[in-house]
Every structure is written in C-alpha cells, then in structure tokens.
Tab-separated table of C-alpha atoms and ligand atoms in Angstrom:
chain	number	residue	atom	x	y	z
A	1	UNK	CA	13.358	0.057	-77.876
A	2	UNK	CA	16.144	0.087	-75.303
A	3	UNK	CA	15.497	-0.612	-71.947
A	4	UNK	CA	17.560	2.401	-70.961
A	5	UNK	CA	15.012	4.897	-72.452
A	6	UNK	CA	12.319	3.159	-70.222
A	7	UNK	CA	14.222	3.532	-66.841
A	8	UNK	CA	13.970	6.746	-64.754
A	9	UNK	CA	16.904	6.687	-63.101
A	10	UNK	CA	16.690	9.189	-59.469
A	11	UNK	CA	19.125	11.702	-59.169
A	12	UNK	CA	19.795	14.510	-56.868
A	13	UNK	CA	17.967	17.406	-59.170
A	14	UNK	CA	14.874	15.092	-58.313
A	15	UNK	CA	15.031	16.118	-54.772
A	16	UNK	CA	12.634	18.142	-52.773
A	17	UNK	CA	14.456	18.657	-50.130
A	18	UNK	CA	12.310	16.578	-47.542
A	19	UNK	CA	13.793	13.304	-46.981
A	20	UNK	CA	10.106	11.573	-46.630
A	21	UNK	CA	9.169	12.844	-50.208
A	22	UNK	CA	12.429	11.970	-51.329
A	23	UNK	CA	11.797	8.372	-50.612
A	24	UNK	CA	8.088	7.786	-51.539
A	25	UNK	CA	9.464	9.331	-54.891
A	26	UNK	CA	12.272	7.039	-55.173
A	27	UNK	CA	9.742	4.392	-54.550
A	28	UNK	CA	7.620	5.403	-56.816
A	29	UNK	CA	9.756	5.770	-59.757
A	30	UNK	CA	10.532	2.037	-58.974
A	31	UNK	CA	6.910	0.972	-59.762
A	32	UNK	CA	6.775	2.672	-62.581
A	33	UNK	CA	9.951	1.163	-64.042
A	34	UNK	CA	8.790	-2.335	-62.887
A	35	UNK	CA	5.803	-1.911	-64.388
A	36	UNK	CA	7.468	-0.987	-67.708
A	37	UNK	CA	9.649	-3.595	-67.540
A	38	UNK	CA	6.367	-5.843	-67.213
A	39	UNK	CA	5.379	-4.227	-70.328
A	40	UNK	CA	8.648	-4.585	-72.481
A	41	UNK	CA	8.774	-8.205	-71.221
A	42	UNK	CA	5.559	-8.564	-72.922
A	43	UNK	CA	4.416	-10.002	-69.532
A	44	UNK	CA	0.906	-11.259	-69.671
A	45	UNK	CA	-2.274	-8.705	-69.156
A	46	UNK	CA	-2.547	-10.231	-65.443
A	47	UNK	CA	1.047	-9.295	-64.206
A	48	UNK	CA	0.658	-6.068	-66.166
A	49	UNK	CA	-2.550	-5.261	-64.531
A	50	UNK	CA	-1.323	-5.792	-61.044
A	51	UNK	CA	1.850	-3.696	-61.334
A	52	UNK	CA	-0.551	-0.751	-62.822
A	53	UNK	CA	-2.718	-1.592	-59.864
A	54	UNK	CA	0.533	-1.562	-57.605
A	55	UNK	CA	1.422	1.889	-58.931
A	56	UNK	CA	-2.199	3.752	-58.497
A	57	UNK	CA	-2.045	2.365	-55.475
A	58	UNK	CA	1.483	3.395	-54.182
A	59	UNK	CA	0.249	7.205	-56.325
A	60	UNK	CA	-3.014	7.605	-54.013
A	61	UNK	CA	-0.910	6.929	-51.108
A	62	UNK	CA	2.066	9.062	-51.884
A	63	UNK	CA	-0.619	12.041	-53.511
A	64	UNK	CA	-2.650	11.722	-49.798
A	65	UNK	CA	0.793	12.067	-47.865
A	66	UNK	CA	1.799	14.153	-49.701
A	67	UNK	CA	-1.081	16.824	-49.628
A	68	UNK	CA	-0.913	16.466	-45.643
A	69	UNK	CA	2.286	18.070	-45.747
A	70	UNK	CA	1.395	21.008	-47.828
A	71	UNK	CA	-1.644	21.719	-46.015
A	72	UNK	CA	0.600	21.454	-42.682
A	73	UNK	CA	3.175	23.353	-44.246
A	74	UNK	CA	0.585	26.374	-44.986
A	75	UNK	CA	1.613	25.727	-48.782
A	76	UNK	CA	-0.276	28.652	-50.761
A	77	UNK	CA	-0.903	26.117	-53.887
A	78	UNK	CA	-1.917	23.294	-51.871
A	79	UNK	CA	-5.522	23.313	-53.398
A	80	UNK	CA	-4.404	23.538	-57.162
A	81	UNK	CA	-1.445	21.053	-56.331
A	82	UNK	CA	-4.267	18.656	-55.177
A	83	UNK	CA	-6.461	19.320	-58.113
A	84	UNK	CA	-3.621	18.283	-59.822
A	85	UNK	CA	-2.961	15.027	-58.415
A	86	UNK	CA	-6.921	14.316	-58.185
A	87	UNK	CA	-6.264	14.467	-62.520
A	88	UNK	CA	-3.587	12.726	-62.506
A	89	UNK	CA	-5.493	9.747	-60.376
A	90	UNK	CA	-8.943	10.364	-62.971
A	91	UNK	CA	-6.361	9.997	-66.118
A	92	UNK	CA	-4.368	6.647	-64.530
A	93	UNK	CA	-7.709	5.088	-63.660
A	94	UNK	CA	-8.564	5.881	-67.641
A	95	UNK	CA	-5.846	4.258	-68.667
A	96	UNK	CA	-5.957	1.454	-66.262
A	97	UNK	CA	-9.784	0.737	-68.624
A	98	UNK	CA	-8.099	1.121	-71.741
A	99	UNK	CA	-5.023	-1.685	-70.607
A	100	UNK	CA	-7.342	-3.685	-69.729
A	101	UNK	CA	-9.439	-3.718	-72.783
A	102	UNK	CA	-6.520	-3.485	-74.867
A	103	UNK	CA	-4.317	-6.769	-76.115
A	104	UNK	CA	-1.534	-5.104	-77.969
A	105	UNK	CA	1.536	-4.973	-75.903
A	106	UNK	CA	2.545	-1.878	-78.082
A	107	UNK	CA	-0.687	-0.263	-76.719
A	108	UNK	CA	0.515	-1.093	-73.290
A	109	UNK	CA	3.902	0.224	-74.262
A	110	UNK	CA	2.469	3.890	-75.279
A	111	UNK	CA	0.506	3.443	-71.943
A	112	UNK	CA	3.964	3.279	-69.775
A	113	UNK	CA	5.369	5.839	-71.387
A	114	UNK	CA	2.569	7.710	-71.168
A	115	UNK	CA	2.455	7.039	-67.516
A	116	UNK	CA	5.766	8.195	-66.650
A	117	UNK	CA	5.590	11.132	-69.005
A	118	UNK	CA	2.501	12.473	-66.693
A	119	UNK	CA	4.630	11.511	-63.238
A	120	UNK	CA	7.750	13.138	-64.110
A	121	UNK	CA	6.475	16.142	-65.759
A	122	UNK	CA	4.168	16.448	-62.573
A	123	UNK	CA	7.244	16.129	-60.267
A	124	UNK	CA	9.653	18.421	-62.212
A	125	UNK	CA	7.059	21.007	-62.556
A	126	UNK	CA	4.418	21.199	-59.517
A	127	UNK	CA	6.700	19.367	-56.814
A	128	UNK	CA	9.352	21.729	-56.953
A	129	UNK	CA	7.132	24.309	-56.711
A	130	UNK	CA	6.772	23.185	-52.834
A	131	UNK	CA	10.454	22.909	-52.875
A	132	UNK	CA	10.862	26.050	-53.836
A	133	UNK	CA	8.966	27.511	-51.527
A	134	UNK	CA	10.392	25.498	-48.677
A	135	UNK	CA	13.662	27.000	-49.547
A	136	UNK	CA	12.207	30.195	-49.151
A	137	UNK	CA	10.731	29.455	-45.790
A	138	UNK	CA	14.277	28.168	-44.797
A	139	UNK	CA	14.218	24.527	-43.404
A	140	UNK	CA	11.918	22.029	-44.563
A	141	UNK	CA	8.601	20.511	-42.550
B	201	LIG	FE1	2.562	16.267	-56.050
B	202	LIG	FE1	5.009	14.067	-55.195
C-alpha cells in the first residue's frame, strides 16, 4: 500500500469557516496520519498504542470544544451532532481493545483506515452541517 492513500491531506473544501475549528481539524488529521504512519512502519504495539491514545485524546478535546460552540452558537442539531461524536468516542475506545489485543499489523492497518474513514466521513457530512448553517446566519461565532 502507498503511503499516499494513507495521508489526508487538508484542503480548503475541508473548511468550516471558523478559523478555531479549522485548526483543531488540521491538527487532528495530523494524528491520524502519524498514527498511520506508526502503523505502516510496522512500529511496535507500544508506539502504536500511544499515538491511538494521542488521537482519542486530541478527539475528546476537539468533540468537547467543539460542542461548546454549537451550543453557544444556538446550533439546532447540537444534541444529535453530540450524540454523534459520543459514538464516534464509544467506537474508537472499541477499537483501541481490539489493537491492543490484536498482533497483526494488517489488523492494525484495517484499524487506521477504519479510523479515518469514521473522522472524515463525520467531518464531510455532520461538520458542514454547522457550516452551513453559519453561512446562513452570516458571519461565523
Ligand atoms: Fe463534529
Ligand atoms: Fe469537528
């Protein structure tokens, strides 16, 4: 596998339009490429482990932050856009178990796509929801 297919690369159509959102995606999408990269190195479990642990962490943070603005923001799907992160934390944390009970670095390869499968798909399809209705509203936060 190439490491191009791994890397999310940002671009501009990932925006959503407020510059602190911006940047905690941006940072973000960084874990989860370094963490990939940890897993197409074939890294051992222990440095694999703590960039997973890295990500959820840098996710709960950026998910928290993120539902602070909504709910300041009077965002109308602010409760279903935090159910949504609170699955997205439950299925991470799942598959955090499974790396760590798994020795296969294919297994852990599935696991990182996986991952950023969930993230962008998430990001394309309920972040720009809040961007969209930003837009609406006429200037950001
Ligand atoms: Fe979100
Ligand atoms: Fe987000």
């Amino acid at each position: 596998m190439e490491k191009s297919e791994w890397e999310i690369a940002w671009s501009n159509f990932l925006s959503v339009g407020v510059a602190e959102m911006d940047e905690e995606h941006r940072q973000f999408i960084a874990r989860v490429n370094e963490l990939n990269q940890a897993i197409l190195e074939s890294e051992d479990k222990a440095t694999v482990t703590r960039a997973m642990e890295l990500m959820l962490a840098e996710a709960a943070h950026h998910f928290a932050h993120e539902e602070e603005l909504l709910a300041r923001w009077q965002y109308p799907g602010a409760a279903a856009h935090s159910a949504g992160h609170a699955q997205l934390m439950l299925q991470f944390e799942r598959m955090m178990k499974e790396f760590e009970q798994a020795d296969i670095s294919f297994v852990w390869a599935l696991k990182g796509l996986r991952i950023k499968q969930l993230l962008v798909e998430h990001l394309l399809k309920e972040d720009m929801k809040y961007r969209d209705f930003l837009r609406k509203q006429g200037s950001p936060g």
